[in-house]
CSV table of N, CA and C and ligand atoms in Angstrom, one decimal:
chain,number,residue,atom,x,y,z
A,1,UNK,N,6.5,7.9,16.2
A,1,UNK,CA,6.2,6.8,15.2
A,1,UNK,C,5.9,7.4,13.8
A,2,UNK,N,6.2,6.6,12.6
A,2,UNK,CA,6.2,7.2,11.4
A,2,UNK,C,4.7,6.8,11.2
A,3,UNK,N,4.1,7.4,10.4
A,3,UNK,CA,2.6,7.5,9.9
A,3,UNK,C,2.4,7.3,8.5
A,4,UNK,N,1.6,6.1,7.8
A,4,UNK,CA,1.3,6.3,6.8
A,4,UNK,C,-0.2,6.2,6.1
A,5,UNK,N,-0.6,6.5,5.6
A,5,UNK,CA,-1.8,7.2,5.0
A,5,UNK,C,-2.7,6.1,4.2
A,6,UNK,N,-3.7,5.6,4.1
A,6,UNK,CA,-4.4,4.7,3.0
A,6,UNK,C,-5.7,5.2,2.9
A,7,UNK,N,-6.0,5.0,1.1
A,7,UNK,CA,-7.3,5.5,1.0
A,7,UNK,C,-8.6,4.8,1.8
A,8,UNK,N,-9.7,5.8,2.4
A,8,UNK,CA,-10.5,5.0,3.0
A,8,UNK,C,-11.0,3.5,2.7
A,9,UNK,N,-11.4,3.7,1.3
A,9,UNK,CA,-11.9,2.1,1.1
A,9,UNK,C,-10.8,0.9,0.7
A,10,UNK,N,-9.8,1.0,1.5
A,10,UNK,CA,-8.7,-0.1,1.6
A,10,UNK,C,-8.8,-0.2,3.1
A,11,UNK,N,-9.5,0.5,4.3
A,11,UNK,CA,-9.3,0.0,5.6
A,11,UNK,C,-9.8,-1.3,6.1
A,12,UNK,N,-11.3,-1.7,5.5
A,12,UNK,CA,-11.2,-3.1,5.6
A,12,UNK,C,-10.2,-4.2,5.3
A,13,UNK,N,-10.0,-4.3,4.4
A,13,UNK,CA,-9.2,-5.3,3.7
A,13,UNK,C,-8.0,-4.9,4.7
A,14,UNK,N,-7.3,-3.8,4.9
A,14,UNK,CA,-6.5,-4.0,6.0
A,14,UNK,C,-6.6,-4.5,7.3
A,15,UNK,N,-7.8,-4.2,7.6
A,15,UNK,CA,-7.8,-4.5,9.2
A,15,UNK,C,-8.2,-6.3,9.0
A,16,UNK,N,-8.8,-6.6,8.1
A,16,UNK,CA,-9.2,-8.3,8.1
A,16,UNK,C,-7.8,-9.0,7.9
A,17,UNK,N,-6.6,-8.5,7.1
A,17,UNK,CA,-5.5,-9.3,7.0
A,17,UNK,C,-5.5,-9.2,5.5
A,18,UNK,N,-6.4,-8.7,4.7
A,18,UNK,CA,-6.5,-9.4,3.2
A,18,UNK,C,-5.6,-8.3,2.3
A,19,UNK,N,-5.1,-7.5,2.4
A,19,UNK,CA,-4.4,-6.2,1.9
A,19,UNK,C,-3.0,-6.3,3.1
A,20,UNK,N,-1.8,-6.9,2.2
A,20,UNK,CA,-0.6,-6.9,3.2
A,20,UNK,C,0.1,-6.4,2.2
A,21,UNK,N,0.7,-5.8,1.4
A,21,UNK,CA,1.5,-5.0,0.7
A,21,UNK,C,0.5,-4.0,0.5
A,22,UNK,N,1.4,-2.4,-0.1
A,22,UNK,CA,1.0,-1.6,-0.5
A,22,UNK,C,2.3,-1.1,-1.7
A,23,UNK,N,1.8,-0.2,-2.7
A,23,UNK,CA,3.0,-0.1,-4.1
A,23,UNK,C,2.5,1.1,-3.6
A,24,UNK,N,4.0,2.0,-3.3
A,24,UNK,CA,4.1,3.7,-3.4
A,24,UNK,C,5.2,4.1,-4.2
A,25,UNK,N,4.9,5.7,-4.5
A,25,UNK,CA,6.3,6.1,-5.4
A,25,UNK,C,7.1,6.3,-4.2
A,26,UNK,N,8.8,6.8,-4.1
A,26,UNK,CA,9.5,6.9,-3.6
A,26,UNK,C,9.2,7.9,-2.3
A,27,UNK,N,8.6,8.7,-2.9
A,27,UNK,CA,8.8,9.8,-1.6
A,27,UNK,C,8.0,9.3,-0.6
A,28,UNK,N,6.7,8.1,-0.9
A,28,UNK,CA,5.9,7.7,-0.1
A,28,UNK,C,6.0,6.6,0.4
A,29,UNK,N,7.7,6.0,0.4
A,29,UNK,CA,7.8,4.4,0.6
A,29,UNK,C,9.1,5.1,1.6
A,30,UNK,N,9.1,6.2,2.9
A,30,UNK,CA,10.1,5.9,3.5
A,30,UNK,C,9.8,5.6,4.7
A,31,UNK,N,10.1,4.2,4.9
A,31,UNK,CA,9.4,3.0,6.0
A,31,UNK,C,11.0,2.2,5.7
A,32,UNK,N,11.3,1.9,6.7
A,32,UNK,CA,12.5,0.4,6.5
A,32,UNK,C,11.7,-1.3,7.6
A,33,UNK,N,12.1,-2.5,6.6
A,33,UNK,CA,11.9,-3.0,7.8
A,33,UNK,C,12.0,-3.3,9.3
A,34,UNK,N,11.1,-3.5,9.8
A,34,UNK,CA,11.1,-3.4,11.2
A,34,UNK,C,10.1,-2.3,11.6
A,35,UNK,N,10.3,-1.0,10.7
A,35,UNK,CA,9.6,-0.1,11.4
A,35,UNK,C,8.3,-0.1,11.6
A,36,UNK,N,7.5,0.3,13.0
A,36,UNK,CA,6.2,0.5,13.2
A,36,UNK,C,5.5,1.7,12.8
A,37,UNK,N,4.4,1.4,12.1
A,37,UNK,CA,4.0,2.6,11.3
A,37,UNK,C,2.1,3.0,12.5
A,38,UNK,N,2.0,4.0,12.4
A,38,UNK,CA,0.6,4.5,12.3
A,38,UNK,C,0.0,4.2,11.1
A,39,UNK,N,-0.9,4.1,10.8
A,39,UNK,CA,-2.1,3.9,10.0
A,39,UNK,C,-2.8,5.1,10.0
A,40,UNK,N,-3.0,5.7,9.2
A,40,UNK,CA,-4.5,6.7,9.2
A,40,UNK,C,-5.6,6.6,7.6
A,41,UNK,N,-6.6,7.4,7.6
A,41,UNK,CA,-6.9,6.8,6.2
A,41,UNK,C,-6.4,8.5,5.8
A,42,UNK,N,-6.4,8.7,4.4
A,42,UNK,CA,-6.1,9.7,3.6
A,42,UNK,C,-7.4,10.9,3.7
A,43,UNK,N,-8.2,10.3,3.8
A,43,UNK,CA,-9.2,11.4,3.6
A,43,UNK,C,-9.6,12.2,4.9
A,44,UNK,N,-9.6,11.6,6.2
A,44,UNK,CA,-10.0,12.4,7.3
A,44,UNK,C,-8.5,12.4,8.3
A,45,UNK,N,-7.6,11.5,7.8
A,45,UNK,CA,-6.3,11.6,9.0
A,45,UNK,C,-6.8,10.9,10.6
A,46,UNK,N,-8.0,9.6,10.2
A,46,UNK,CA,-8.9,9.1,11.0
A,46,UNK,C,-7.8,8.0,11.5
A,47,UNK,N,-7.5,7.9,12.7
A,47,UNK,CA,-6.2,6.4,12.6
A,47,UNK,C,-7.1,5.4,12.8
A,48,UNK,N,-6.3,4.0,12.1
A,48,UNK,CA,-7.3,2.8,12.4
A,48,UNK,C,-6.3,1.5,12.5
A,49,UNK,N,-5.1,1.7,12.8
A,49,UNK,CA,-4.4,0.5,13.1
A,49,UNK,C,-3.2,0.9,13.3
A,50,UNK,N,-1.9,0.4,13.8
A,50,UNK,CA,-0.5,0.3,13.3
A,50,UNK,C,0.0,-0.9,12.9
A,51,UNK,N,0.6,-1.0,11.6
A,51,UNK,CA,1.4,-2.0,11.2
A,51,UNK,C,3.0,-2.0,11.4
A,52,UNK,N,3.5,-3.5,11.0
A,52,UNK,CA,4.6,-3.6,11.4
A,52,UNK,C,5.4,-3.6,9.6
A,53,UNK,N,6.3,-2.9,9.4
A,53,UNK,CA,6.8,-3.4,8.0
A,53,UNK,C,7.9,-4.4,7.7
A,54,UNK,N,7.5,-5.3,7.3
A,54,UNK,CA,8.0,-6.5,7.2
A,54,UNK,C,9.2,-6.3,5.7
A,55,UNK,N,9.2,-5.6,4.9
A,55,UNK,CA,10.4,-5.1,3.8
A,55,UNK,C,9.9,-4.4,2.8
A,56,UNK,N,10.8,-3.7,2.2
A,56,UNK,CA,10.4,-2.1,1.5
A,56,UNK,C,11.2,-3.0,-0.1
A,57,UNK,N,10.7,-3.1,-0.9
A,57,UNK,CA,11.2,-3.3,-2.6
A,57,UNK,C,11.1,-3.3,-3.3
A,58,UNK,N,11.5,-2.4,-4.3
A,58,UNK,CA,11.3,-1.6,-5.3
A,58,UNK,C,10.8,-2.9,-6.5
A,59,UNK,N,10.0,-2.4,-7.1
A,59,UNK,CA,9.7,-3.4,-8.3
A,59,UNK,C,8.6,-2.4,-9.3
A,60,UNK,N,8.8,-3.0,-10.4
A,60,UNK,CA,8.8,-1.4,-11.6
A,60,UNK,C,7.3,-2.1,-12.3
A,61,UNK,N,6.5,-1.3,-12.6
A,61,UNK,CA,4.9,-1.6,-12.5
A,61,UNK,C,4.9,-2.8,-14.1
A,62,UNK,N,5.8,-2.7,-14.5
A,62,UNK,CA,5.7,-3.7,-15.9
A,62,UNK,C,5.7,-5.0,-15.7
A,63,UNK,N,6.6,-4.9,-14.1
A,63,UNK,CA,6.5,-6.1,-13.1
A,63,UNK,C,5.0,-7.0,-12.6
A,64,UNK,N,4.9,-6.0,-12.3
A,64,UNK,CA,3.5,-6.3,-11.5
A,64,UNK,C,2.3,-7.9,-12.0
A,65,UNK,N,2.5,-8.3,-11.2
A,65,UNK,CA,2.1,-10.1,-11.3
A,65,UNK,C,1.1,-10.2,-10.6
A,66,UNK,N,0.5,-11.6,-10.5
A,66,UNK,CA,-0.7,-12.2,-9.7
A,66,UNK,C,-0.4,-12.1,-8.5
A,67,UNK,N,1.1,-12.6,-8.4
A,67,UNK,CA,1.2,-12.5,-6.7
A,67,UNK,C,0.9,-10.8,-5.7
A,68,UNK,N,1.7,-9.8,-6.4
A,68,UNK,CA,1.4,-9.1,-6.1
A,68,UNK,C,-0.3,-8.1,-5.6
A,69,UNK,N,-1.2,-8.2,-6.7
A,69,UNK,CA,-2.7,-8.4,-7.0
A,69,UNK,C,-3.0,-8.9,-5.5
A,70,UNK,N,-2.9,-10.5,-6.1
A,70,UNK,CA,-3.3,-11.2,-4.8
A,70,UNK,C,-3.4,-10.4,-3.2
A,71,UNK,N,-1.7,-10.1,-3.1
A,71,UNK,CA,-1.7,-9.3,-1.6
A,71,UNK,C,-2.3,-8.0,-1.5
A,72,UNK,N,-3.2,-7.4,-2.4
A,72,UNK,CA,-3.7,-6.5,-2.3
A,72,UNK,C,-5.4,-6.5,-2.5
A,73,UNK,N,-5.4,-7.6,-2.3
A,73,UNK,CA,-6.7,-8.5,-2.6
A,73,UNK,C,-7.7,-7.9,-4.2
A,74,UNK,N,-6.8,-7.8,-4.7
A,74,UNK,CA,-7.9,-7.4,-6.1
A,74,UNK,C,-6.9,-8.4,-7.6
A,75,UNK,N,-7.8,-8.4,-8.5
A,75,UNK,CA,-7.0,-8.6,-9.8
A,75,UNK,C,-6.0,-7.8,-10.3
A,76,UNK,N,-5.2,-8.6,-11.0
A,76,UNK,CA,-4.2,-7.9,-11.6
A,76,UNK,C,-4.6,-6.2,-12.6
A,77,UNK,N,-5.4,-6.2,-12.8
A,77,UNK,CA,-6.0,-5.4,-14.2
A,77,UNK,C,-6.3,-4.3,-12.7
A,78,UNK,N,-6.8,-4.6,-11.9
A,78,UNK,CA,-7.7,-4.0,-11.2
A,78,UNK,C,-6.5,-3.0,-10.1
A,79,UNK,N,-5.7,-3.7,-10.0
A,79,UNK,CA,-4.0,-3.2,-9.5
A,79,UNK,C,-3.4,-2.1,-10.5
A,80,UNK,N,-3.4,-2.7,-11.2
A,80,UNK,CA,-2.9,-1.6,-11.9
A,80,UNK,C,-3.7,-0.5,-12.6
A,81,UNK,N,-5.0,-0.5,-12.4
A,81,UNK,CA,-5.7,0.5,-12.5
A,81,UNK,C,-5.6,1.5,-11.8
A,82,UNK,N,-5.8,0.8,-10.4
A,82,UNK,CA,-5.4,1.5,-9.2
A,82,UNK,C,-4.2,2.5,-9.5
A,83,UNK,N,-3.1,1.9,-9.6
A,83,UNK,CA,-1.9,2.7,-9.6
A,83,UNK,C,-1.6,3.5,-10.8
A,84,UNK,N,-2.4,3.1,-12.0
A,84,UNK,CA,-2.0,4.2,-13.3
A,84,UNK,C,-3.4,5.4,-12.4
A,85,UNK,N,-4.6,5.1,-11.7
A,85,UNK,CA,-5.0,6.1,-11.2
A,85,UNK,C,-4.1,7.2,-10.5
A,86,UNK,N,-3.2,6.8,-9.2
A,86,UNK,CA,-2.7,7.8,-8.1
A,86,UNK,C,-1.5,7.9,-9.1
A,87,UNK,N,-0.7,7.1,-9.7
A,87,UNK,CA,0.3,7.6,-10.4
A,87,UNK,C,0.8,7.1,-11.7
A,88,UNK,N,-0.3,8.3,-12.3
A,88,UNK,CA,-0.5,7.9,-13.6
A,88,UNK,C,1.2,8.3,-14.5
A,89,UNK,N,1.7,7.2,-15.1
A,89,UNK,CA,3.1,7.1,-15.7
A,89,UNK,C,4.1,6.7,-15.1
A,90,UNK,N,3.6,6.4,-13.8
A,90,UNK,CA,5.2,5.9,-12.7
A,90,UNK,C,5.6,4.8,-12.7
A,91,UNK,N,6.8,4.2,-13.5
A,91,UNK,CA,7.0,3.1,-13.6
A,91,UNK,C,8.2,2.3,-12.0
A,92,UNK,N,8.6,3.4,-11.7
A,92,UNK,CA,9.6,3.1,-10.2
A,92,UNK,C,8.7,2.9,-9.2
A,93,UNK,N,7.8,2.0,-8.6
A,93,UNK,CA,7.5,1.9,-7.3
A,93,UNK,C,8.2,0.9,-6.8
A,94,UNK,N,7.2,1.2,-5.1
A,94,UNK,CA,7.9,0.3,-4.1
A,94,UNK,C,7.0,-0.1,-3.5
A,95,UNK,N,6.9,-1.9,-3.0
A,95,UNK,CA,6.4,-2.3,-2.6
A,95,UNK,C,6.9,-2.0,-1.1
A,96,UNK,N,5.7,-2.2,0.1
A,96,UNK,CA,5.9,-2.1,1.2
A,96,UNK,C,5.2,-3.6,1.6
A,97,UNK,N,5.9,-4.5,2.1
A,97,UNK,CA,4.7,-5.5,3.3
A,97,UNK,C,4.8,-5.4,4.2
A,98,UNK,N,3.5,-5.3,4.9
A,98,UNK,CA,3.4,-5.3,6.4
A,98,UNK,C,2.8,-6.0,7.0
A,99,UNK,N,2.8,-6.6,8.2
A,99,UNK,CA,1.6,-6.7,9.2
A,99,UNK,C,0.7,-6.1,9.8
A,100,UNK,N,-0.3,-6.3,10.2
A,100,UNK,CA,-0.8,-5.7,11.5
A,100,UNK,C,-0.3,-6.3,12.8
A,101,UNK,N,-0.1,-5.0,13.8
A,101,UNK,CA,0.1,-5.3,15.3
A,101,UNK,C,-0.3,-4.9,16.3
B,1,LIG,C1,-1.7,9.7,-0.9
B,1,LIG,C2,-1.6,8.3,-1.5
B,1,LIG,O1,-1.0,8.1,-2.6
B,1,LIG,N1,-2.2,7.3,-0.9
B,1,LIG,C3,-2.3,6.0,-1.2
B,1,LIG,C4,-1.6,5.4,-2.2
B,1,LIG,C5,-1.8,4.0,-2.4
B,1,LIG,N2,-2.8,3.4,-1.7
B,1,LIG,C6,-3.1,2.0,-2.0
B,1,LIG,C7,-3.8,1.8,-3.3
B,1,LIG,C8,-3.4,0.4,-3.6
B,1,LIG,O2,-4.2,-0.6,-2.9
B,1,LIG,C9,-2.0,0.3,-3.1
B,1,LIG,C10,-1.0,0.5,-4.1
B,1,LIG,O3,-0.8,1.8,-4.4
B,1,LIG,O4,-2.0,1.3,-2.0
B,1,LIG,C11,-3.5,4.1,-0.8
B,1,LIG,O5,-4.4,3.5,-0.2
B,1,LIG,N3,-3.3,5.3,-0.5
């Protein structure tokens, strides 16, 4: 099973339902849908769930909207903080949605 990584303080929000997308750069978005992933958090490699990926698609951060935000349970401002944080200048991401299963 493929494994993907999230920083610790996004495991709640994952495990309640409130965090169903995630935005990675390319090298970190190879998931297709269908595929079942492991979950672990980034910092200890601690597992805490497997999700199911419901579709992988690219959308470029200039994009980035309410809806998006929303599925990551934070504000828009606050999304993209995030992401000019882990990848500061990356305008190519990819959205991932999943479930949990
Ligand atoms: C190693 C690494 O990059 N890990 C990541 C990347 C992103 N996330 C979260 C942060 C945001 O909520 C979304 C969008 O990037 O995904 C993460 O938890 N771990």
């Amino acid at each position: 099973m493929k494994n993907i990584t999230f920083y610790g303080r996004f495991e709640n929000d994952i495990l309640a339902g409130r965090k169903t997308i995630t935005l990675r750069e390319a090298s970190d978005a190879n998931v297709s849908a269908g595929d079942k992933v492991r979950v672990s958090r980034y910092e200890d490699d601690v597992f805490f769930c497997n999700i199911e990926v419901i579709a992988v698609t690219p959308v470029m951060f200039d994009n980035l909207n309410e809806t998006h935000a929303a599925q990551e349970n934070m504000t828009l401002e606050q999304l993209k903080d995030v992401i000019s944080e882990i990848y500061p200048g990356l305008r190519e991401l990819f959205m991932i949605e999943f479930r949990l299963i």
